[in-house]
Amino acid sequence: VPNVADRALCRRLIDYWDEGQREDNIVADRDDGSGYADPKSKIRSDVVLPDGAPLTSELTGAVTRRLFPEIAKAFNFQVTRMERFRIGCYDAASSGFFAAHRDNTTPKTQHRRYALTLNLNTGEYEGGLLRLPEYGPQLYAPPAGGAVVFSCSLLHLVAPVTQGRRFVAVGFFWSEAEQEIYERNQGGPNREEILKV
């Protein structure tokens, strides 16, 4: 989906990453959903957008206006909940990548239905393309401000970045039907949730 975020918003998100507190190579594969660093599976540095910040509200508004109608049209699915956005950087200096994985395989993540990858700086790096290996060799690279949305059940990977730095905003969506799963597995409402529409 093109034109989810304009270039100015993309640049502000990258600037926020530059100044933010980073989490390096964190995955949440344990049954309890706890995150741990696993550089064999993922080399990406993330900054979480805080609840209530103007930049968080701006990105949430852009996604709600531009992307949610497309999800409803393409998948017949009404998004009502989401986790906080993460701004991630795959850096060629460390051969940033994310090995093949699914986004809803643990009790703490099984509520997730759709994943978002919003490219922030397409054209400023080489490599780092998204692939869904169960469905062929195609590589996905929407323009800056464009997004790919896919089921969290699909196996996907990010190929190594070979030059420059690839910046993305990542998010996960679900609906009221999955909210009970979310609350049960999180032990009630959780700070990860930032949107109820």
Short mmCIF file of C-alpha atoms in Angstrom, two decimals:
data_model
loop_
_atom_site.label_atom_id
_atom_site.label_comp_id
_atom_site.label_asym_id
_atom_site.label_seq_id
_atom_site.Cartn_x
_atom_site.Cartn_y
_atom_site.Cartn_z
CA VAL A 1 0.00 0.00 0.00
CA PRO A 2 1.71 3.23 -1.09
CA ASN A 3 1.50 6.61 0.62
CA VAL A 4 0.73 5.48 4.16
CA ALA A 5 3.14 8.06 5.60
CA ASP A 6 4.54 11.14 3.90
CA ARG A 7 8.29 11.69 3.57
CA ALA A 8 8.37 14.26 6.37
CA LEU A 9 6.82 11.79 8.82
CA CYS A 10 9.23 9.07 7.66
CA ARG A 11 12.18 11.38 8.31
CA ARG A 12 10.88 12.33 11.80
CA LEU A 13 10.57 8.64 12.66
CA ILE A 14 14.17 8.03 11.57
CA ASP A 15 15.30 11.04 13.61
CA TYR A 16 13.45 9.63 16.62
CA TRP A 17 15.31 6.34 16.20
CA ASP A 18 18.62 8.24 16.09
CA GLU A 19 17.87 9.77 19.49
CA GLY A 20 15.98 6.90 21.13
CA GLN A 21 16.84 4.13 23.58
CA ARG A 22 17.61 1.11 21.44
CA GLU A 23 16.93 -2.58 21.91
CA ASP A 24 19.29 -4.69 19.82
CA ASN A 25 18.36 -8.03 18.22
CA ILE A 26 15.44 -8.72 20.56
CA VAL A 27 13.09 -11.58 19.67
CA ALA A 28 10.14 -12.94 21.68
CA ASP A 29 10.31 -16.67 21.02
CA ARG A 30 10.04 -17.97 24.56
CA ASP A 31 6.69 -19.40 25.66
CA ASP A 32 6.34 -16.65 28.25
CA GLY A 33 6.82 -14.04 25.50
CA SER A 34 9.85 -12.52 27.15
CA GLY A 35 12.29 -10.90 24.81
CA TYR A 36 15.94 -11.81 24.55
CA ALA A 37 18.79 -10.95 22.22
CA ASP A 38 19.36 -13.51 19.47
CA PRO A 39 21.81 -12.22 16.84
CA LYS A 40 21.63 -15.59 15.04
CA SER A 41 17.97 -14.89 14.24
CA LYS A 42 17.82 -11.10 14.04
CA ILE A 43 20.19 -8.19 13.71
CA ARG A 44 18.03 -5.10 14.01
CA SER A 45 18.09 -2.21 16.44
CA ASP A 46 14.62 -1.07 17.59
CA VAL A 47 13.23 1.97 19.36
CA VAL A 48 9.68 1.73 20.71
CA LEU A 49 7.43 4.75 20.16
CA PRO A 50 6.04 5.82 23.55
CA ASP A 51 2.34 5.97 24.36
CA GLY A 52 0.80 9.40 23.99
CA ALA A 53 3.73 11.03 22.20
CA PRO A 54 2.84 13.36 19.30
CA LEU A 55 4.87 11.26 16.87
CA THR A 56 3.03 8.10 17.98
CA SER A 57 -0.31 9.84 17.48
CA GLU A 58 0.73 11.08 14.06
CA LEU A 59 1.80 7.63 12.85
CA THR A 60 -1.29 5.99 14.36
CA GLY A 61 -3.48 8.54 12.58
CA ALA A 62 -1.77 7.93 9.24
CA VAL A 63 -2.10 4.15 9.58
CA THR A 64 -5.72 4.40 10.70
CA ARG A 65 -6.72 6.65 7.79
CA ARG A 66 -4.74 5.08 4.98
CA LEU A 67 -4.08 1.45 5.89
CA PHE A 68 -7.03 0.19 7.93
CA PRO A 69 -9.54 0.73 5.08
CA GLU A 70 -7.24 -1.27 2.79
CA ILE A 71 -7.01 -4.11 5.34
CA ALA A 72 -10.81 -4.13 5.57
CA LYS A 73 -11.12 -4.24 1.79
CA ALA A 74 -8.40 -6.84 1.12
CA PHE A 75 -8.91 -9.15 4.09
CA ASN A 76 -12.48 -8.40 5.24
CA PHE A 77 -10.98 -7.63 8.67
CA GLN A 78 -11.68 -4.72 11.01
CA VAL A 79 -8.64 -3.69 13.01
CA THR A 80 -9.56 -2.42 16.47
CA ARG A 81 -6.35 -3.03 18.43
CA MET A 82 -2.62 -2.75 17.90
CA GLU A 83 0.70 -2.94 19.70
CA ARG A 84 3.03 0.00 20.03
CA PHE A 85 5.02 0.77 16.92
CA ARG A 86 8.71 -0.05 16.77
CA ILE A 87 11.13 1.85 14.58
CA GLY A 88 13.79 -0.58 13.41
CA CYS A 89 17.14 -0.20 11.69
CA TYR A 90 18.85 -2.91 9.66
CA ASP A 91 22.44 -1.69 9.23
CA ALA A 92 24.81 -2.99 6.55
CA ALA A 93 27.71 -2.46 8.99
CA SER A 94 26.36 -5.45 10.95
CA SER A 95 24.68 -7.20 7.96
CA GLY A 96 21.27 -6.49 9.50
CA PHE A 97 18.68 -9.18 8.75
CA PHE A 98 15.77 -11.14 10.24
CA ALA A 99 15.72 -14.91 9.69
CA ALA A 100 12.53 -16.69 8.60
CA HIS A 101 9.91 -16.57 11.36
CA ARG A 102 6.22 -16.16 12.13
CA ASP A 103 4.85 -13.38 14.34
CA ASN A 104 2.22 -15.25 16.39
CA THR A 105 3.74 -18.51 17.62
CA THR A 106 3.97 -17.91 21.39
CA PRO A 107 1.17 -17.45 23.95
CA LYS A 108 2.14 -13.76 24.29
CA THR A 109 1.88 -13.18 20.51
CA GLN A 110 -0.92 -15.53 19.40
CA HIS A 111 -3.49 -12.68 19.39
CA ARG A 112 -1.70 -10.97 16.48
CA ARG A 113 -3.48 -11.30 13.14
CA TYR A 114 -1.68 -8.91 10.75
CA ALA A 115 1.83 -7.48 10.66
CA LEU A 116 2.90 -4.15 9.21
CA THR A 117 6.24 -3.26 7.67
CA LEU A 118 6.30 0.44 6.75
CA ASN A 119 9.40 1.38 4.77
CA LEU A 120 10.85 4.73 5.80
CA ASN A 121 13.81 5.24 3.46
CA THR A 122 13.58 3.03 0.36
CA GLY A 123 16.33 3.93 -2.11
CA GLU A 124 18.90 4.77 0.58
CA TYR A 125 20.13 1.20 1.09
CA GLU A 126 20.71 -2.07 -0.77
CA GLY A 127 19.43 -5.50 0.21
CA GLY A 128 17.09 -5.78 3.18
CA LEU A 129 14.09 -6.89 1.14
CA LEU A 130 11.09 -8.68 2.61
CA ARG A 131 10.34 -12.21 1.40
CA LEU A 132 7.53 -14.71 2.07
CA PRO A 133 9.46 -17.93 1.27
CA GLU A 134 6.48 -20.31 1.38
CA TYR A 135 4.99 -18.41 -1.56
CA GLY A 136 7.92 -18.02 -3.90
CA PRO A 137 11.07 -15.99 -4.47
CA GLN A 138 9.43 -12.55 -4.79
CA LEU A 139 11.02 -9.73 -2.83
CA TYR A 140 8.99 -6.80 -1.51
CA ALA A 141 10.22 -3.23 -1.19
CA PRO A 142 7.48 -0.60 -1.15
CA PRO A 143 8.53 3.00 -1.71
CA ALA A 144 9.36 5.18 1.29
CA GLY A 145 6.10 5.72 3.18
CA GLY A 146 4.62 2.56 1.66
CA ALA A 147 3.65 -0.55 3.58
CA VAL A 148 3.34 -4.30 3.29
CA VAL A 149 0.65 -5.95 5.44
CA PHE A 150 0.52 -9.73 5.79
CA SER A 151 -0.86 -12.42 8.08
CA CYS A 152 1.23 -13.01 11.18
CA SER A 153 0.93 -16.73 10.40
CA LEU A 154 3.00 -16.39 7.23
CA LEU A 155 6.66 -17.30 7.32
CA HIS A 156 8.68 -14.22 6.37
CA LEU A 157 12.23 -12.93 6.45
CA VAL A 158 14.28 -9.83 5.78
CA ALA A 159 17.37 -10.43 3.63
CA PRO A 160 20.65 -8.91 4.85
CA VAL A 161 21.23 -5.23 4.16
CA THR A 162 24.39 -4.97 2.06
CA GLN A 163 24.80 -1.20 1.88
CA GLY A 164 23.46 1.67 3.99
CA ARG A 165 20.74 1.42 6.63
CA ARG A 166 17.13 0.32 6.13
CA PHE A 167 14.59 1.93 8.47
CA VAL A 168 11.11 0.52 9.06
CA ALA A 169 8.14 1.03 11.32
CA VAL A 170 6.74 -2.30 12.51
CA GLY A 171 3.32 -2.94 14.03
CA PHE A 172 0.88 -5.74 14.81
CA PHE A 173 -2.92 -5.60 14.55
CA TRP A 174 -5.89 -7.58 15.86
CA SER A 175 -9.62 -7.20 16.46
CA GLU A 176 -12.09 -7.57 19.30
CA ALA A 177 -12.34 -11.29 18.49
CA GLU A 178 -8.70 -11.73 19.54
CA GLN A 179 -8.79 -9.33 22.50
CA GLU A 180 -9.82 -12.07 24.93
CA ILE A 181 -6.76 -14.11 23.86
CA TYR A 182 -4.60 -11.03 24.31
CA GLU A 183 -5.87 -10.25 27.81
CA ARG A 184 -5.71 -13.87 28.96
CA ASN A 185 -2.13 -14.34 27.79
CA GLN A 186 -0.95 -10.91 28.92
CA GLY A 187 -2.61 -11.20 32.34
CA GLY A 188 -5.04 -8.39 31.51
CA PRO A 189 -4.78 -5.17 29.49
CA ASN A 190 -1.15 -4.34 28.83
CA ARG A 191 0.89 -1.25 28.05
CA GLU A 192 1.83 -2.75 24.65
CA GLU A 193 -1.68 -1.96 23.42
CA ILE A 194 -2.03 1.61 22.23
CA LEU A 195 -5.09 1.68 20.02
CA LYS A 196 -8.73 0.81 20.42
CA VAL A 197 -10.85 2.20 17.61
#
